[in-house]
Amino acid sequence: MKEKYLNLNYNNVLPFVELSDLKLMQKEINQARKTLDEKTGLGNDYIGWTNLVDEISPELIDDIQITAKKIKKQSDVLVVIGIGGSYLGAKAAIEYMKPYFPKRKSLEVVFAGQNLSSTYLSELLDYLKKKDFTVNVISKSGTTTEPAVAFRAIKQLLEEKYSYDEVKERIIATTDASKGALRTLADQEGYKTYIVPDDIGGRFSVLTPVGLLPIAAAGIDIKKMLRGAKAAKRNYKVKDIYKNDVHMYVALRNLLYRKGFALELLVNNEPKLNYFSEWWKQLFGESEGKDLKGLFVSSASFTTDLHSLGQFIQEGKKVLFETMIDIQEPEKDLYIGHDKNNLDQLNYLENKSVDYVNRQALKGTMLAHLDGQTPNMLITIPKIDAYSFGYLVYFFELACGISGYVLNVNPFNQPGVESYKKNMFALLDKPGYESLSKELKERI
């Protein structure tokens, strides 16, 4: 039998759940999976991601790669403007695969519009003044405040640096197919455009042009990434939770939630996964946190965060469980040498690799946290590459869709996100918000 590409070890959760609970959960997951597959549930008009890897056209992938080559030829920097799903997926992929300390000059991918920091945007503009750069602005509407503010400022800098015709060649818009402010501008100015699919929400869009263009421009093999996602789609069709790690993961996280473990901590022992964790937090937090339901999702990087969060996880209030991701083969490794004085008392580790030490630290942590009554499960993948990234993305997207239906919420909307926007618009005196503006200003 072929070894599974991804493995879920849940032994350290079993002491906290009953086998009878798992049997009942199987029925709930069967129904949730059927709802997702048959597109009969809440938000069913936003589940195009389920079949994306089978339906994305080779011509589109080739076109993205051609555009990526053009960007690299004409620019030192690609500025990706977007927020939420319009930036986190690409950022996660690039951080996942790029070297910590690149040795050769390559296209630099930077991000804007993901915050409203005046300092960040000002320093970015100063940095770009001395660089040749291209902009990929990503917004379905073109009016989302954070990316719209950034695009206005960066577009102005482009117009100061380059001729009108060259500016048109240095702006790529990823937006709606037919409507919205950014689509109107792109059509008027003749920008190169890619389409944000109507049936895929932002947090599920990393394998669409939203994520694929900046990822390809960073030199990452997007075809390999899509093959990984396609393999995951193929491997998780069986219903039995004991034969389907996605279904078992959904079962266990929901059972733990029902038993009072209200927070899920995604843990890695390789910092290249830090931004993958940020993408994961949006995926689950925005999908499940509604109708007064859902796990609070957070993340940590071990062993770093063991020196800050470890005490609480070990001995604090039992409100969380851990989902850990482990990479079997490090990209690089080194061995610990001999020191004749041994003042650091590390000679017992002589000829052992740093990755071996890291792996034993993770195992020891899992056992310690289990002894401290913190459930944990371990997801293991072979190595860091484009294939494994695509595989993990589909694993968690599928888990998120099914889990949302188990919770009986709409996993594909985010009505709560609009609340802060309304207040912000009112406090900024945006036309149409006058009555709310008066009310809020009286409150503060």
XYZ file of C-alpha atoms in Angstrom:
444
model
C 0.000 0.000 0.000
C 1.336 3.424 -0.969
C 2.290 5.549 2.035
C 0.063 8.551 2.597
C 1.531 11.873 1.505
C 0.151 13.629 4.577
C -0.303 11.860 7.892
C -2.496 12.870 10.834
C -1.426 11.437 14.188
C -4.229 11.951 16.709
C -3.153 9.607 19.521
C -2.802 12.545 21.911
C -6.438 13.521 21.390
C -8.003 10.115 22.023
C -7.815 10.408 25.855
C -10.169 13.409 25.589
C -12.881 11.929 23.343
C -15.067 8.844 23.383
C -15.119 6.330 20.540
C -18.896 6.553 20.616
C -18.566 10.307 19.998
C -16.468 9.617 16.920
C -19.088 7.220 15.636
C -21.771 9.881 15.968
C -19.491 12.485 14.433
C -19.076 10.261 11.379
C -22.783 10.744 10.623
C -22.506 14.515 10.956
C -19.467 14.635 8.676
C -21.164 12.440 6.072
C -24.045 14.920 5.962
C -21.759 17.970 5.910
C -19.628 16.482 3.134
C -22.744 15.667 1.113
C -23.968 19.234 1.574
C -20.636 20.565 0.323
C -20.317 18.157 -2.606
C -23.893 18.617 -3.771
C -23.778 22.396 -3.271
C -26.998 22.487 -1.244
C -25.792 24.371 1.840
C -25.488 27.969 2.930
C -23.101 29.948 0.755
C -23.194 27.330 -2.007
C -22.518 30.013 -4.619
C -18.983 30.406 -3.196
C -17.629 26.881 -3.428
C -15.930 27.042 -6.803
C -12.651 26.294 -5.014
C -13.703 22.653 -4.578
C -13.237 21.907 -8.288
C -10.835 24.691 -9.203
C -7.802 22.410 -9.570
C -9.637 20.290 -12.140
C -11.121 23.214 -14.035
C -8.395 25.871 -14.185
C -7.271 26.113 -17.802
C -3.698 25.376 -18.939
C -3.937 28.506 -21.094
C -4.549 30.659 -18.010
C -1.582 29.108 -16.204
C 0.654 29.706 -19.240
C -0.539 33.307 -19.458
C 0.224 33.883 -15.763
C 3.729 32.481 -16.227
C 4.327 34.709 -19.265
C 3.212 37.758 -17.270
C 5.439 36.713 -14.371
C 8.453 36.562 -16.706
C 7.631 40.023 -18.037
C 7.433 41.409 -14.499
C 10.836 39.939 -13.640
C 12.357 41.347 -16.805
C 11.133 44.920 -16.326
C 11.222 45.302 -12.542
C 13.259 44.901 -9.395
C 10.126 44.829 -7.238
C 6.560 43.585 -7.597
C 4.166 45.429 -5.299
C 1.116 43.302 -4.505
C -1.750 45.463 -3.244
C -4.525 43.648 -1.388
C -5.865 42.703 2.011
C -7.115 39.494 3.607
C -7.318 36.690 1.074
C -5.963 39.022 -1.591
C -2.574 38.987 0.088
C -2.258 36.260 2.714
C -2.193 33.275 0.346
C 0.581 34.674 -1.822
C 2.516 35.904 1.194
C 2.197 32.464 2.800
C 3.461 30.663 -0.307
C 6.403 33.000 -0.835
C 7.506 32.872 2.806
C 7.037 29.086 2.743
C 9.463 28.567 -0.129
C 11.909 31.432 -0.323
C 15.336 31.194 1.377
C 15.709 33.036 4.658
C 18.772 34.807 3.263
C 18.659 34.827 -0.567
C 22.112 34.571 -2.143
C 21.286 35.838 -5.600
C 19.448 38.862 -6.877
C 15.860 38.069 -7.778
C 12.545 39.836 -8.062
C 11.460 41.142 -4.688
C 7.766 40.792 -3.868
C 6.456 43.298 -1.340
C 2.932 43.903 -0.115
C 0.801 47.001 0.378
C -2.810 47.703 1.256
C -2.854 45.076 4.003
C -2.880 47.737 6.719
C -3.545 51.449 7.267
C -0.155 52.307 8.719
C 0.969 55.698 7.410
C 4.548 54.843 8.376
C 4.522 51.581 6.422
C 3.102 53.185 3.282
C 5.424 56.221 3.494
C 8.526 54.054 3.898
C 7.387 51.804 1.059
C 6.977 54.795 -1.265
C 10.449 56.047 -0.336
C 11.860 52.577 -1.011
C 10.168 52.329 -4.422
C 11.462 55.696 -5.624
C 14.837 54.114 -6.339
C 13.460 50.887 -7.813
C 11.875 49.797 -11.054
C 8.588 48.279 -9.982
C 5.358 46.737 -11.205
C 2.053 46.749 -9.350
C -0.475 43.930 -9.056
C -3.563 45.478 -7.476
C -6.067 42.886 -6.255
C -9.605 43.916 -5.380
C -12.967 42.667 -6.578
C -14.616 46.045 -6.075
C -11.696 48.448 -6.192
C -13.170 50.398 -3.280
C -11.969 48.414 -0.242
C -10.384 51.133 1.873
C -6.962 49.689 2.706
C -5.893 48.609 -0.798
C -7.611 51.598 -2.435
C -5.607 54.048 -0.295
C -2.369 52.225 -1.087
C -3.122 51.971 -4.806
C -3.905 55.666 -5.099
C -0.545 56.603 -3.535
C 1.519 54.018 -5.423
C -0.182 54.780 -8.741
C 0.732 58.425 -8.258
C 4.375 57.435 -7.756
C 4.259 55.320 -10.925
C 2.924 58.311 -12.861
C 5.773 60.454 -11.534
C 8.452 57.915 -12.488
C 7.240 56.626 -15.861
C 5.530 57.746 -19.041
C 1.798 57.247 -19.517
C 2.327 54.251 -21.816
C 4.831 52.640 -19.467
C 2.546 53.070 -16.460
C -0.079 51.028 -18.298
C 2.483 48.236 -18.710
C 3.356 48.311 -15.017
C -0.129 47.917 -13.548
C -1.865 44.549 -13.499
C -5.373 44.402 -12.051
C -6.861 41.233 -10.591
C -10.529 42.078 -10.218
C -14.133 41.343 -11.143
C -14.878 40.181 -14.667
C -17.348 42.946 -15.494
C -18.066 45.423 -12.703
C -16.568 47.566 -9.983
C -14.317 50.615 -9.797
C -11.091 48.718 -10.509
C -12.590 46.935 -13.522
C -13.785 50.294 -14.882
C -10.338 51.846 -14.443
C -8.556 48.841 -15.941
C -10.788 48.910 -19.022
C -10.366 52.667 -19.426
C -6.576 52.576 -19.109
C -5.932 49.256 -20.836
C -4.300 47.444 -17.908
C -3.519 43.768 -18.116
C -6.221 42.020 -16.049
C -6.963 38.721 -14.366
C -10.342 37.718 -13.017
C -11.298 37.039 -9.428
C -13.771 34.148 -9.869
C -17.322 35.010 -8.802
C -17.756 31.682 -7.020
C -14.589 31.784 -4.890
C -14.253 33.982 -1.818
C -11.030 35.779 -0.959
C -9.773 33.412 1.732
C -10.177 30.453 -0.651
C -8.539 32.228 -3.616
C -4.841 31.415 -3.227
C -4.942 28.914 -6.139
C -6.664 31.420 -8.454
C -4.889 34.300 -10.258
C -5.211 36.225 -6.970
C -2.391 34.138 -5.532
C -0.871 32.470 -8.572
C 0.486 35.591 -10.290
C 2.569 36.941 -7.394
C 3.613 33.397 -6.472
C 4.791 32.725 -10.037
C 6.571 36.091 -10.155
C 8.473 35.034 -7.019
C 9.861 32.086 -9.012
C 7.682 29.355 -7.518
C 6.408 26.485 -9.669
C 2.649 27.080 -9.710
C 1.979 23.998 -11.864
C 3.584 21.841 -9.184
C 1.533 23.637 -6.543
C -1.682 22.886 -8.398
C -0.641 19.237 -8.790
C -0.296 19.031 -5.016
C -3.780 20.461 -4.502
C -5.194 18.122 -7.132
C -3.643 15.122 -5.384
C -5.230 16.200 -2.102
C -8.620 16.541 -3.781
C -8.261 13.030 -5.179
C -7.066 11.513 -1.881
C -9.864 12.814 0.351
C -12.986 11.457 -1.315
C -13.596 8.465 0.972
C -16.150 9.019 3.760
C -14.706 6.850 6.559
C -13.011 9.154 9.084
C -10.424 6.462 9.807
C -9.391 6.480 6.145
C -9.718 10.205 5.491
C -7.465 12.542 7.506
C -9.513 15.599 6.549
C -12.644 14.032 7.986
C -10.829 12.867 11.128
C -9.345 16.337 11.660
C -12.815 17.880 11.348
C -14.262 15.298 13.729
C -11.634 15.807 16.411
C -11.552 19.612 16.343
C -15.351 19.740 16.622
C -15.468 17.176 19.419
C -12.816 19.082 21.369
C -14.739 22.317 20.794
C -17.867 20.716 22.246
C -15.897 19.587 25.281
C -14.863 23.139 26.110
C -11.587 23.495 24.237
C -12.570 26.765 22.596
C -9.245 27.690 20.997
C -7.192 25.894 18.340
C -3.494 26.714 18.188
C -1.772 25.894 14.882
C 1.843 25.130 15.721
C 4.888 24.770 13.496
C 8.503 23.967 14.286
C 9.750 25.647 11.094
C 9.397 29.452 10.859
C 8.799 29.254 7.105
C 5.255 28.258 8.044
C 4.553 31.408 10.052
C 2.630 33.122 7.263
C 0.934 29.867 6.334
C -0.463 30.066 9.852
C -1.673 33.612 9.153
C -3.508 32.372 6.055
C -4.957 29.464 8.064
C -6.206 31.843 10.766
C -8.187 33.878 8.262
C -9.509 30.728 6.595
C -11.007 29.281 9.769
C -11.608 32.437 11.778
C -13.614 34.178 9.087
C -15.405 30.993 8.010
C -16.545 29.644 11.376
C -16.694 32.614 13.746
C -20.344 33.590 13.444
C -23.760 32.996 15.018
C -21.987 32.957 18.416
C -20.157 29.789 17.335
C -16.707 28.703 16.299
C -13.246 28.065 17.647
C -10.942 31.004 18.233
C -7.909 30.225 16.080
C -4.367 31.302 16.841
C -0.859 30.133 16.030
C 2.605 29.635 17.445
C 6.093 28.766 16.258
C 8.046 26.320 18.413
C 10.461 26.303 20.035
C 10.408 30.132 19.942
C 6.963 30.553 21.463
C 7.529 27.871 24.079
C 9.497 30.567 25.892
C 6.399 32.785 26.039
C 3.242 30.700 25.588
C 4.562 27.368 26.795
C 3.853 28.045 30.451
C 0.183 28.793 29.781
C -0.235 25.808 27.466
C 1.312 23.534 30.085
C -0.301 24.794 33.275
C -2.863 27.459 32.385
C -6.626 27.187 31.972
C -7.516 24.261 29.725
C -9.158 26.148 26.904
C -7.013 25.169 23.925
C -5.782 22.261 21.862
C -2.885 22.161 19.417
C -2.688 21.144 15.773
C 0.979 20.791 14.913
C 2.613 20.675 11.477
C 5.916 18.846 11.145
C 8.185 18.675 8.103
C 9.957 15.309 7.821
C 12.928 16.427 5.720
C 14.553 19.820 6.344
C 15.702 21.749 3.303
C 19.108 22.003 4.916
C 20.683 20.487 8.003
C 23.904 20.725 9.961
C 25.575 18.681 12.663
C 26.683 19.743 16.106
C 30.443 19.553 16.605
C 32.766 18.887 19.548
C 33.977 21.591 21.906
C 36.923 20.649 24.112
C 35.838 22.898 27.006
C 32.140 21.959 26.786
C 31.138 25.017 28.790
C 27.716 24.982 27.123
C 27.349 21.299 28.080
C 26.361 20.309 24.556
C 28.930 17.609 23.852
C 26.264 14.990 24.481
C 24.745 16.226 21.186
C 27.995 15.777 19.232
C 27.374 14.426 15.700
C 23.611 14.880 16.058
C 21.869 17.163 13.580
C 20.057 20.358 14.521
C 16.939 19.006 12.804
C 17.129 15.897 15.008
C 17.241 18.128 18.084
C 14.292 20.140 16.759
C 12.285 16.979 16.137
C 12.933 15.613 19.631
C 11.959 18.989 21.080
C 8.617 18.747 19.263
C 8.003 15.192 20.461
C 8.927 16.133 24.015
C 6.626 19.136 23.878
C 3.695 17.064 22.657
C 4.138 14.591 25.506
C 4.555 17.347 28.097
C 1.444 19.149 26.902
C -0.500 15.885 26.899
C 0.586 15.314 30.511
C -0.606 18.868 31.201
C -4.058 17.939 29.802
C -3.666 19.852 26.541
C -4.783 17.697 23.585
C -2.597 17.829 20.482
C -2.480 16.232 17.060
C 0.321 16.160 14.514
C 0.126 16.699 10.758
C 3.257 15.447 9.008
C 4.283 16.237 5.439
C 7.486 15.098 3.685
C 9.121 18.428 2.829
C 8.695 22.075 1.990
C 8.050 22.621 -1.704
C 5.332 23.879 -4.040
C 3.597 20.490 -4.103
C 3.263 20.266 -0.328
C 2.004 23.849 -0.149
C -0.771 23.112 -2.636
C -1.586 19.898 -0.791
C -1.853 21.625 2.586
C -3.979 24.422 1.130
C -6.562 21.988 -0.219
C -6.450 19.881 2.962
C -7.386 22.847 5.116
C -9.840 24.399 2.651
C -11.777 21.140 2.469
C -11.643 20.740 6.244
C -12.902 24.291 6.690
C -15.861 23.868 4.349
C -16.956 20.608 5.991
C -16.370 21.890 9.515
C -18.462 24.979 8.865
C -21.422 22.840 7.871
C -20.893 20.618 10.940
C -21.197 23.838 12.975
C -24.323 24.721 10.976
C -23.012 28.110 9.872
C -22.400 29.598 6.446
C -18.630 29.047 6.013
C -18.417 31.330 3.008
C -19.684 34.714 4.181
C -18.291 37.253 6.651
C -21.089 39.625 7.705
C -19.330 40.630 10.914
C -16.424 42.159 9.001
C -18.742 44.867 7.703
C -19.397 46.278 11.193
C -16.048 47.982 11.624
C -16.229 49.312 8.075
C -19.551 51.056 8.706
C -18.202 52.699 11.839
C -14.979 53.705 10.088
C -16.866 55.255 7.185
C -19.116 57.166 9.575
C -16.191 58.493 11.611
C -14.474 59.544 8.368
C -17.641 61.452 7.345
C -18.204 59.393 4.219
C -21.324 60.609 2.380
C -24.361 58.513 3.274
C -23.248 57.821 6.854
C -24.201 61.168 8.408
C -26.695 59.879 10.996
C -24.398 57.117 12.182
C -21.514 59.573 12.250
C -23.319 61.822 14.709
C -24.231 58.867 16.940
C -20.701 57.463 17.028
C -19.040 60.808 17.671
C -21.322 61.306 20.656
C -20.277 57.897 21.998
C -16.553 58.598 21.783
